[in-house]
Amino acid sequence: RRAWRFPPGDTPPDTRFESLESDLEGRLWLGSLAGLTRLDPATGRLDQPQAGSALAAPLASARIDALARDGQGVMWIGAVG
């Protein structure tokens, strides 16, 4: 078990996460009402893919309700809208 504190000035847009999943590289994917955030625990770095980016282009909404990783390591993202 491990606790994580976001560094000052580097917080996700919403910390009320509705979904959480890890990828094969050990990063945590966090889904909230304000979108998608990834946390790399090894570096402490956060990034927020935005609608229109290559990663988030298919998303029709910023509200992320579900995250799941399949047996091939592909991350599935469930959005409302």
GROMACS .gro file of N, CA, C and O in nm:
model
  324
    1ARG      N    1   0.085  -0.117   0.000
    1ARG     CA    2   0.000   0.000   0.000
    1ARG      C    3   0.089   0.122   0.000
    1ARG      O    4   0.187   0.129   0.072
    2ARG      N    5   0.049   0.222  -0.079
    2ARG     CA    6   0.131   0.342  -0.092
    2ARG      C    7   0.042   0.464  -0.107
    2ARG      O    8  -0.057   0.461  -0.178
    3ALA      N    9   0.075   0.569  -0.038
    3ALA     CA   10   0.001   0.695  -0.049
    3ALA      C   11   0.072   0.787  -0.146
    3ALA      O   12   0.194   0.781  -0.160
    4TRP      N   13  -0.004   0.871  -0.212
    4TRP     CA   14   0.054   0.966  -0.308
    4TRP      C   15  -0.002   1.103  -0.281
    4TRP      O   16  -0.122   1.120  -0.264
    5ARG      N   17   0.084   1.202  -0.279
    5ARG     CA   18   0.042   1.341  -0.264
    5ARG      C   19   0.087   1.415  -0.390
    5ARG      O   20   0.203   1.409  -0.426
    6PHE      N   21  -0.007   1.483  -0.454
    6PHE     CA   22   0.027   1.559  -0.573
    6PHE      C   23   0.112   1.680  -0.535
    6PHE      O   24   0.083   1.747  -0.436
    7PRO      N   25   0.216   1.707  -0.612
    7PRO     CA   26   0.300   1.824  -0.582
    7PRO      C   27   0.221   1.954  -0.599
    7PRO      O   28   0.132   1.961  -0.684
    8PRO      N   29   0.250   2.056  -0.519
    8PRO     CA   30   0.181   2.185  -0.534
    8PRO      C   31   0.194   2.236  -0.677
    8PRO      O   32   0.301   2.229  -0.737
    9GLY      N   33   0.084   2.283  -0.731
    9GLY     CA   34   0.084   2.338  -0.867
    9GLY      C   35   0.079   2.232  -0.976
    9GLY      O   36   0.074   2.265  -1.094
   10ASP      N   37   0.079   2.104  -0.939
   10ASP     CA   38   0.074   1.998  -1.039
   10ASP      C   39  -0.033   1.897  -0.999
   10ASP      O   40  -0.005   1.782  -0.969
   11THR      N   41  -0.156   1.944  -0.997
   11THR     CA   42  -0.267   1.858  -0.957
   11THR      C   43  -0.360   1.837  -1.076
   11THR      O   44  -0.368   1.921  -1.166
   12PRO      N   45  -0.431   1.725  -1.076
   12PRO     CA   46  -0.529   1.703  -1.183
   12PRO      C   47  -0.643   1.803  -1.171
   12PRO      O   48  -0.664   1.862  -1.065
   13PRO      N   49  -0.719   1.822  -1.279
   13PRO     CA   50  -0.829   1.918  -1.276
   13PRO      C   51  -0.939   1.882  -1.176
   13PRO      O   52  -1.012   1.967  -1.130
   14ASP      N   53  -0.950   1.755  -1.140
   14ASP     CA   54  -1.050   1.710  -1.044
   14ASP      C   55  -0.989   1.591  -0.970
   14ASP      O   56  -0.936   1.500  -1.032
   15THR      N   57  -0.994   1.591  -0.838
   15THR     CA   58  -0.937   1.481  -0.761
   15THR      C   59  -1.044   1.384  -0.710
   15THR      O   60  -1.014   1.299  -0.628
   16ARG      N   61  -1.164   1.399  -0.758
   16ARG     CA   62  -1.271   1.304  -0.724
   16ARG      C   63  -1.277   1.201  -0.838
   16ARG      O   64  -1.356   1.213  -0.930
   17PHE      N   65  -1.195   1.099  -0.828
   17PHE     CA   66  -1.182   1.003  -0.936
   17PHE      C   67  -1.295   0.903  -0.937
   17PHE      O   68  -1.333   0.850  -0.833
   18GLU      N   69  -1.349   0.878  -1.055
   18GLU     CA   70  -1.456   0.782  -1.074
   18GLU      C   71  -1.402   0.647  -1.118
   18GLU      O   72  -1.468   0.546  -1.104
   19SER      N   73  -1.281   0.646  -1.174
   19SER     CA   74  -1.222   0.523  -1.222
   19SER      C   75  -1.070   0.530  -1.212
   19SER      O   76  -1.012   0.638  -1.214
   20LEU      N   77  -1.009   0.413  -1.200
   20LEU     CA   78  -0.865   0.403  -1.182
   20LEU      C   79  -0.819   0.272  -1.244
   20LEU      O   80  -0.881   0.168  -1.225
   21GLU      N   81  -0.709   0.278  -1.319
   21GLU     CA   82  -0.652   0.157  -1.379
   21GLU      C   83  -0.503   0.179  -1.400
   21GLU      O   84  -0.459   0.293  -1.420
   22SER      N   85  -0.425   0.074  -1.394
   22SER     CA   86  -0.282   0.085  -1.422
   22SER      C   87  -0.253   0.024  -1.559
   22SER      O   88  -0.324  -0.067  -1.604
   23ASP      N   89  -0.149   0.076  -1.625
   23ASP     CA   90  -0.112   0.020  -1.755
   23ASP      C   91   0.012  -0.069  -1.739
   23ASP      O   92   0.062  -0.087  -1.627
   24LEU      N   93   0.057  -0.125  -1.848
   24LEU     CA   94   0.170  -0.218  -1.843
   24LEU      C   95   0.301  -0.151  -1.803
   24LEU      O   96   0.396  -0.218  -1.763
   25GLU      N   97   0.308  -0.018  -1.813
   25GLU     CA   98   0.428   0.056  -1.776
   25GLU      C   99   0.424   0.102  -1.631
   25GLU      O  100   0.515   0.171  -1.585
   26GLY      N  101   0.316   0.069  -1.559
   26GLY     CA  102   0.304   0.106  -1.418
   26GLY      C  103   0.243   0.242  -1.394
   26GLY      O  104   0.232   0.286  -1.279
   27ARG      N  105   0.201   0.312  -1.502
   27ARG     CA  106   0.135   0.441  -1.483
   27ARG      C  107  -0.009   0.419  -1.439
   27ARG      O  108  -0.071   0.320  -1.475
   28LEU      N  109  -0.060   0.513  -1.360
   28LEU     CA  110  -0.199   0.509  -1.317
   28LEU      C  111  -0.282   0.601  -1.406
   28LEU      O  112  -0.246   0.717  -1.426
   29TRP      N  113  -0.391   0.549  -1.457
   29TRP     CA  114  -0.486   0.627  -1.535
   29TRP      C  115  -0.601   0.659  -1.442
   29TRP      O  116  -0.657   0.570  -1.378
   30LEU      N  117  -0.636   0.786  -1.433
   30LEU     CA  118  -0.738   0.833  -1.340
   30LEU      C  119  -0.849   0.902  -1.419
   30LEU      O  120  -0.824   0.996  -1.493
   31GLY      N  121  -0.971   0.855  -1.403
   31GLY     CA  122  -1.085   0.916  -1.471
   31GLY      C  123  -1.170   0.994  -1.374
   31GLY      O  124  -1.200   0.946  -1.263
   32SER      N  125  -1.212   1.114  -1.414
   32SER     CA  126  -1.296   1.198  -1.327
   32SER      C  127  -1.399   1.271  -1.412
   32SER      O  128  -1.402   1.258  -1.534
   33LEU      N  129  -1.482   1.351  -1.346
   33LEU     CA  130  -1.580   1.432  -1.418
   33LEU      C  131  -1.513   1.537  -1.505
   33LEU      O  132  -1.573   1.589  -1.598
   34ALA      N  133  -1.386   1.568  -1.475
   34ALA     CA  134  -1.314   1.672  -1.549
   34ALA      C  135  -1.216   1.614  -1.652
   34ALA      O  136  -1.136   1.685  -1.708
   35GLY      N  137  -1.220   1.482  -1.674
   35GLY     CA  138  -1.136   1.426  -1.778
   35GLY      C  139  -1.042   1.316  -1.732
   35GLY      O  140  -1.060   1.254  -1.628
   36LEU      N  141  -0.941   1.295  -1.813
   36LEU     CA  142  -0.846   1.187  -1.797
   36LEU      C  143  -0.711   1.240  -1.752
   36LEU      O  144  -0.661   1.338  -1.807
   37THR      N  145  -0.653   1.177  -1.651
   37THR     CA  146  -0.521   1.214  -1.602
   37THR      C  147  -0.438   1.087  -1.591
   37THR      O  148  -0.490   0.982  -1.553
   38ARG      N  149  -0.310   1.096  -1.626
   38ARG     CA  150  -0.218   0.985  -1.604
   38ARG      C  151  -0.110   1.028  -1.506
   38ARG      O  152  -0.059   1.139  -1.515
   39LEU      N  153  -0.076   0.937  -1.416
   39LEU     CA  154   0.027   0.961  -1.317
   39LEU      C  155   0.135   0.855  -1.334
   39LEU      O  156   0.105   0.736  -1.336
   40ASP      N  157   0.259   0.900  -1.347
   40ASP     CA  158   0.373   0.808  -1.350
   40ASP      C  159   0.434   0.809  -1.211
   40ASP      O  160   0.505   0.903  -1.174
   41PRO      N  161   0.408   0.706  -1.128
   41PRO     CA  162   0.460   0.705  -0.992
   41PRO      C  163   0.613   0.706  -0.986
   41PRO      O  164   0.670   0.755  -0.889
   42ALA      N  165   0.679   0.656  -1.089
   42ALA     CA  166   0.826   0.652  -1.089
   42ALA      C  167   0.887   0.792  -1.096
   42ALA      O  168   0.991   0.818  -1.036
   43THR      N  169   0.819   0.882  -1.169
   43THR     CA  170   0.872   1.018  -1.186
   43THR      C  171   0.791   1.124  -1.114
   43THR      O  172   0.836   1.236  -1.098
   44GLY      N  173   0.666   1.089  -1.075
   44GLY     CA  174   0.576   1.187  -1.014
   44GLY      C  175   0.510   1.277  -1.117
   44GLY      O  176   0.439   1.369  -1.081
   45ARG      N  177   0.531   1.249  -1.244
   45ARG     CA  178   0.479   1.336  -1.351
   45ARG      C  179   0.333   1.304  -1.382
   45ARG      O  180   0.292   1.189  -1.390
   46LEU      N  181   0.256   1.412  -1.398
   46LEU     CA  182   0.115   1.403  -1.439
   46LEU      C  183   0.102   1.454  -1.581
   46LEU      O  184   0.171   1.547  -1.621
   47ASP      N  185   0.009   1.395  -1.657
   47ASP     CA  186  -0.031   1.457  -1.782
   47ASP      C  187  -0.180   1.437  -1.800
   47ASP      O  188  -0.239   1.344  -1.746
   48GLN      N  189  -0.241   1.532  -1.868
   48GLN     CA  190  -0.384   1.530  -1.893
   48GLN      C  191  -0.408   1.535  -2.043
   48GLN      O  192  -0.413   1.644  -2.100
   49PRO      N  193  -0.424   1.419  -2.107
   49PRO     CA  194  -0.457   1.421  -2.249
   49PRO      C  195  -0.589   1.494  -2.269
   49PRO      O  196  -0.685   1.470  -2.196
   50GLN      N  197  -0.594   1.582  -2.363
   50GLN     CA  198  -0.713   1.662  -2.388
   50GLN      C  199  -0.785   1.613  -2.513
   50GLN      O  200  -0.723   1.559  -2.603
   51ALA      N  201  -0.914   1.634  -2.519
   51ALA     CA  202  -0.990   1.601  -2.639
   51ALA      C  203  -0.924   1.672  -2.757
   51ALA      O  204  -0.886   1.789  -2.747
   52GLY      N  205  -0.905   1.602  -2.863
   52GLY     CA  206  -0.837   1.659  -2.979
   52GLY      C  207  -0.694   1.612  -2.990
   52GLY      O  208  -0.635   1.619  -3.097
   53SER      N  209  -0.635   1.560  -2.880
   53SER     CA  210  -0.499   1.507  -2.889
   53SER      C  211  -0.507   1.367  -2.950
   53SER      O  212  -0.614   1.307  -2.958
   54ALA      N  213  -0.395   1.315  -2.993
   54ALA     CA  214  -0.393   1.183  -3.055
   54ALA      C  215  -0.448   1.077  -2.960
   54ALA      O  216  -0.519   0.986  -3.001
   55LEU      N  217  -0.417   1.088  -2.831
   55LEU     CA  218  -0.463   0.989  -2.735
   55LEU      C  219  -0.612   1.000  -2.707
   55LEU      O  220  -0.683   0.902  -2.699
   56ALA      N  221  -0.662   1.121  -2.694
   56ALA     CA  222  -0.800   1.141  -2.649
   56ALA      C  223  -0.897   1.176  -2.761
   56ALA      O  224  -1.014   1.197  -2.736
   57ALA      N  225  -0.851   1.179  -2.885
   57ALA     CA  226  -0.936   1.222  -2.997
   57ALA      C  227  -1.070   1.150  -3.005
   57ALA      O  228  -1.171   1.213  -3.034
   58PRO      N  229  -1.077   1.018  -2.980
   58PRO     CA  230  -1.206   0.950  -2.993
   58PRO      C  231  -1.307   0.983  -2.884
   58PRO      O  232  -1.422   0.947  -2.895
   59LEU      N  233  -1.265   1.046  -2.778
   59LEU     CA  234  -1.356   1.072  -2.667
   59LEU      C  235  -1.456   1.180  -2.704
   59LEU      O  236  -1.421   1.286  -2.752
   60ALA      N  237  -1.584   1.152  -2.676
   60ALA     CA  238  -1.689   1.248  -2.706
   60ALA      C  239  -1.719   1.338  -2.587
   60ALA      O  240  -1.794   1.433  -2.599
   61SER      N  241  -1.660   1.308  -2.472
   61SER     CA  242  -1.691   1.382  -2.351
   61SER      C  243  -1.567   1.388  -2.263
   61SER      O  244  -1.481   1.304  -2.270
   62ALA      N  245  -1.561   1.487  -2.177
   62ALA     CA  246  -1.451   1.496  -2.081
   62ALA      C  247  -1.479   1.413  -1.956
   62ALA      O  248  -1.390   1.389  -1.878
   63ARG      N  249  -1.602   1.366  -1.938
   63ARG     CA  250  -1.636   1.287  -1.820
   63ARG      C  251  -1.596   1.141  -1.842
   63ARG      O  252  -1.649   1.074  -1.929
   64ILE      N  253  -1.502   1.093  -1.763
   64ILE     CA  254  -1.452   0.957  -1.775
   64ILE      C  255  -1.508   0.873  -1.661
   64ILE      O  256  -1.477   0.895  -1.545
   65ASP      N  257  -1.593   0.777  -1.697
   65ASP     CA  258  -1.660   0.693  -1.596
   65ASP      C  259  -1.599   0.555  -1.581
   65ASP      O  260  -1.620   0.490  -1.480
   66ALA      N  261  -1.525   0.508  -1.680
   66ALA     CA  262  -1.473   0.372  -1.673
   66ALA      C  263  -1.337   0.361  -1.742
   66ALA      O  264  -1.316   0.421  -1.847
   67LEU      N  265  -1.248   0.286  -1.680
   67LEU     CA  266  -1.118   0.254  -1.738
   67LEU      C  267  -1.095   0.105  -1.718
   67LEU      O  268  -1.124   0.052  -1.610
   68ALA      N  269  -1.046   0.038  -1.822
   68ALA     CA  270  -1.017  -0.105  -1.811
   68ALA      C  271  -0.902  -0.140  -1.904
   68ALA      O  272  -0.891  -0.085  -2.013
   69ARG      N  273  -0.817  -0.230  -1.859
   69ARG     CA  274  -0.706  -0.277  -1.941
   69ARG      C  275  -0.736  -0.421  -1.980
   69ARG      O  276  -0.768  -0.504  -1.895
   70ASP      N  277  -0.727  -0.451  -2.109
   70ASP     CA  278  -0.756  -0.587  -2.153
   70ASP      C  279  -0.630  -0.675  -2.146
   70ASP      O  280  -0.522  -0.629  -2.107
   71GLY      N  281  -0.643  -0.800  -2.184
   71GLY     CA  282  -0.534  -0.895  -2.177
   71GLY      C  283  -0.416  -0.862  -2.266
   71GLY      O  284  -0.305  -0.912  -2.244
   72GLN      N  285  -0.436  -0.777  -2.366
   72GLN     CA  286  -0.329  -0.735  -2.454
   72GLN      C  287  -0.260  -0.608  -2.404
   72GLN      O  288  -0.166  -0.559  -2.465
   73GLY      N  289  -0.313  -0.550  -2.294
   73GLY     CA  290  -0.256  -0.428  -2.240
   73GLY      C  291  -0.318  -0.301  -2.296
   73GLY      O  292  -0.274  -0.190  -2.263
   74VAL      N  293  -0.422  -0.315  -2.379
   74VAL     CA  294  -0.490  -0.199  -2.437
   74VAL      C  295  -0.580  -0.137  -2.331
   74VAL      O  296  -0.654  -0.206  -2.262
   75MET      N  297  -0.570  -0.004  -2.316
   75MET     CA  298  -0.653   0.067  -2.219
   75MET      C  299  -0.784   0.108  -2.287
   75MET      O  300  -0.783   0.171  -2.391
   76TRP      N  301  -0.894   0.070  -2.227
   76TRP     CA  302  -1.027   0.107  -2.274
   76TRP      C  303  -1.080   0.217  -2.184
   76TRP      O  304  -1.071   0.209  -2.062
   77ILE      N  305  -1.139   0.320  -2.247
   77ILE     CA  306  -1.186   0.437  -2.175
   77ILE      C  307  -1.334   0.455  -2.201
   77ILE      O  308  -1.377   0.462  -2.317
   78GLY      N  309  -1.413   0.458  -2.094
   78GLY     CA  310  -1.557   0.479  -2.105
   78GLY      C  311  -1.592   0.621  -2.069
   78GLY      O  312  -1.557   0.668  -1.961
   79ALA      N  313  -1.657   0.690  -2.162
   79ALA     CA  314  -1.693   0.831  -2.141
   79ALA      C  315  -1.845   0.847  -2.155
   79ALA      O  316  -1.910   0.771  -2.226
   80VAL      N  317  -1.898   0.948  -2.090
   80VAL     CA  318  -2.039   0.981  -2.100
   80VAL      C  319  -2.055   1.095  -2.199
   80VAL      O  320  -1.982   1.194  -2.195
   81GLY      N  321  -2.150   1.082  -2.291
   81GLY     CA  322  -2.176   1.191  -2.384
   81GLY      C  323  -2.168   1.152  -2.528
   81GLY      O  324  -2.126   1.051  -2.571
   0.00000   0.00000   0.00000
